[in-house]
Amino acid sequence: MTVVKAVTCPVCGCLCDDIELTVRNGRIIKVKNGCAMCEAKFLSHASDHRPTKSMIRREGKLVEVSLEEAVRKAAEILVDASYPVLYGWSSTSCEATKVGIELCEEIGGVIDNTAVVCHGPSILAVQQVGIPSCTLGQVRHRADLIIYWGCDPWSAHPRHIERYTAFSEGRFEKSAWRTYINKVKALVGSKKIESAIRRLAIKSWEPAVARVEKSPSQYLSREGRKLIVVDVRRTKTAEMADYFIQVEPGKDYELFKAMRALIRDQEIEVDRVAGVPVEYLEDVVDVMVSCDFGAIFFGLGLTMGSAKLKNIEEAIRLTRDLNMRTKFIIMPMRGHFNVAGANIVSTWETGYPFAVDFSLGYPRYNPGETSVVDILLRKESDAALVIASDPVSNFPHKASEHLVQKPLIVIDAHMNVTASMADVFIPAAMVGIEAEGTAYRMDHVPIPLKKVVDPPEGVFSDEEILRLILSEVRKIKKERMEAG
Amino acid sequence: MELLIKNGYVFDPLNGINGEKMDIAVKSGKIVEKVSKKAKVIDASGMTVMPGGVDIHSHIAGGKVNSGRMLRPEDHFRDVEKKTAVTRSGVGYSIPSTFTTGYRYARMGWTTVMDPAMPPLEAKHTHEELSDIPIIDKASYPLLGDWWFVLEYLRDGRIEECARHVAWMLKATKGYAIKIVNPGGLEAWGFGRNVHSINDPIPNFCITPREIIRGLCKVNKLLHLPHTIHLHTNNLGMPGNYLTTLETMRCVEDMYDGGKPVMHITHCQFSAFKGEDWRTFDTGAEEIAEYMNAHSHVTLDMGQVIFTDTTTMTADGPFQYTLYTLTGNKWVNHDVETETSSGIVPFQYRPKSAVHATQWSIGLELALLIKDPWKIFLTTDHPNAGPFIGYPQVIAWLMSCKAREETLKKLHPKARKKSLLPTINREFSLYDIAVVTRAGQALALGLTFKGHLGVGADADIAIYNINPEKLDPSRDYEAVIKAFGCAAYTIKGGDIVVENGEVLKHVPGATLWVNVETCKPCEMEVDEGLKRRFREYWTVEYENYPVDEHYLAISRKINVKADV
């Protein structure tokens, strides 16, 4: 039995690297420090359901073949295609992405990563206005105001608050954990009293009416770290916030505009913006302006709202305005553990973070045209390679339909929905558990991924599989050239 | 492989060779006395032969550079490179993609490039990109001037521990030299503030920029690092800052023992501004040059402005913020916990802007007024004052009064009136150019095997289509621009990688780094208490922090022995 320390968790963009794993007989049996998602993933490597054999579709059925045969078939599909798309990348290592880009350049296809359906709008907004940001440690040490907007870290990035923001212990700012506990105790107490009163007066019971927000001043005026949550619903994160702003769905843009106006001391002539009383907003803006270091974290609630990149642009502009008065940063809550890395590698090799088209022999970028979903909807692609991703279960139906109609190669550790519809399936080692590599945290800090256990026999890493395909592609091209 | 470069006019300042017609022999990647008859012969008659170019300061890789790339698709749209049988595709312009960066340097005959700003926490990123850049050798300087450990050690006067810690950091980040950017200012920027002189106290740390500069200068000496401290001054980019620069240079005068210089002030153009504000903006080059001519403990590089659309990026967060408020352009800020900050703002230098035009003039004035070319090197602080592909143009300005006059004509009248250039007749010779683009830079970097063509040196050679007996660079500067922009041959480690500006081979380049052997082990490696502090300071684990050697495509370790 061995204990491996400082393992990086390959689940979400937090990329916690303090995980301790206990390994016995080549199996991970215990996970320490991780969240529930982390534990589930680390323990899943030895699942009985994992495919370990390559497969090719013959007469409508996936049948097991040798790796060589699958690689050959995949290479043939890619060489024969005139406009193939290579999609996924966010849950694999940067090293694999690099090989993917080389492969894509070789076959003149399009390479796109999952950012296109999550934080793609954030990237487009950054390309319009820039982004004042920092690494997460900077927030831990300095931030006395934390705002989560359109995201629910308690559920999606479970250790974000504890490791990097409100409940972390920094040099200049202390953890707000104790305050939260006190608050919860008080809340539980008051709820008990309320229900006791209700039970006493049971006869005059009436259905609950929508709760009107208390004025924010009560909690926001205290010393120390403060947490504000803006969301359309009262999430778990909102429960622990010092103040929760419930914005009407689709009205975030208005809220940003109103806040920007208030920061500039402009009058707002309505009583409510996006469902929030202006006087409450004034209090919140006061807190924002008077903090020493504020941080906004935003999620898909903003990027996938109807205003998409305009939401993010406005959020960034708000942050820029706040920097006139104090220090403020803003950061997207990246989902997959290496989606930031996929963007970063793609950028340094091609100049562009996603949706890169090599069909003209050089990198071209025009999201909306060269982005995968749009290509699929226009039915332009004639083959696809999907790696470490499951687009069929989350792309628009029409896009998925075209994706599976054309020859489809899937490289994945699991038999997901997309894999089950593949023409060629190659099982892969789980990056960060059975294969090493590098990943980038949501704040662009590179962290190494460890190989803790061996992959099942005959299963290779994404990087190795892609290299095999690339060299097979080159071989086929050479053969065909020689054959004239 | 053996190679013989015959009959070229050789300019090799480190060996005192000034345009002599001679042969250069190459074997197994090194310059040798002679080669066998089987050697491949390059006929360089009528051509200029120089050591491969060395760039002491060029932002080519890492988090900040890449954020710049991501920020500016519009920068790439107009400048693309197609894939060929041997080269990878890519894009320019001011922030080229990795492959393109390597090819473009090689096409100009440059073979060694130093990336000057690596946030230690993100060092892996820098190295991943550096390893991706083909052909050229490179290295990177970790940013250490605002690192909490340094601030605390220097505050407590524990210079030896500080030195060992810096040694550990160089090893951990696979770095080459100590980089200091706006000392103290970056820590202050953590809360949106800055420092405004080298004597300002740094908030929360009870120490001044002067103490940081002097402290790290001492550390540099204790560790016997090949390069000096590499300094980006306080108040950079602010009118009147030439006084800060002079004060900064003076503050380490006493550490000079007559041997090697003790400080390198980088992109000095940005630190040589006179005037009260932007309206009264003027050149402070004369004062700086005067000081430089009287002292030998400092080297500089130019940071020469080129009139073009470029992308400014420095670790100087507060300065980039100022630039954003001045221009209203898109702005990226990226502070790195415990260590440093950075910022990016796209920027266009226009000849019709009085300030930009004066900046252009300042760079050249510095190079021309400082008499000894071994004290100031050619850079554009790529991409801050212009992309590196502008070097041939800068060479032309240095070599030709006529070239300077042509540009002067296009400037804002106010800047033209202020410019000292019309009063300067000096024109650089090819020998001088070889000093400021190769020999001087290699010497300042302590790269004994680069920047010259003596026996034993790396066979990094550039051959240009310039016949020094026929071409008058002063008159025919256009030919100079053409020749330096497109090397007849570039030889890297004995390989012919470029011929007539065309890349023949995609070979990896090495990454140089300094491995300091300290007498006592660094406290960080043995003290559990410090490891705990590590966890308090950073959000990554101690084990995951250092850059493993496998991140370097080719690792070239330079061993030095420290006093501590």
PDB file of C-alpha atoms in Angstrom, chain A residues 52-53 455-459:
ATOM      1  CA  THR A  52     -10.282  -1.629 -22.914  1.00  0.00           C
ATOM      2  CA  LYS A  53     -10.449  -2.747 -26.531  1.00  0.00           C
ATOM      3  CA  PRO A 455      -3.775   2.015 -17.325  1.00  0.00           C
ATOM      4  CA  PRO A 456      -5.504  -1.269 -18.179  1.00  0.00           C
ATOM      5  CA  GLU A 457      -3.344  -3.448 -20.360  1.00  0.00           C
ATOM      6  CA  GLY A 458      -3.213  -2.392 -23.984  1.00  0.00           C
ATOM      7  CA  VAL A 459      -4.686   1.047 -23.237  1.00  0.00           C
TER       8      VAL A 459
END
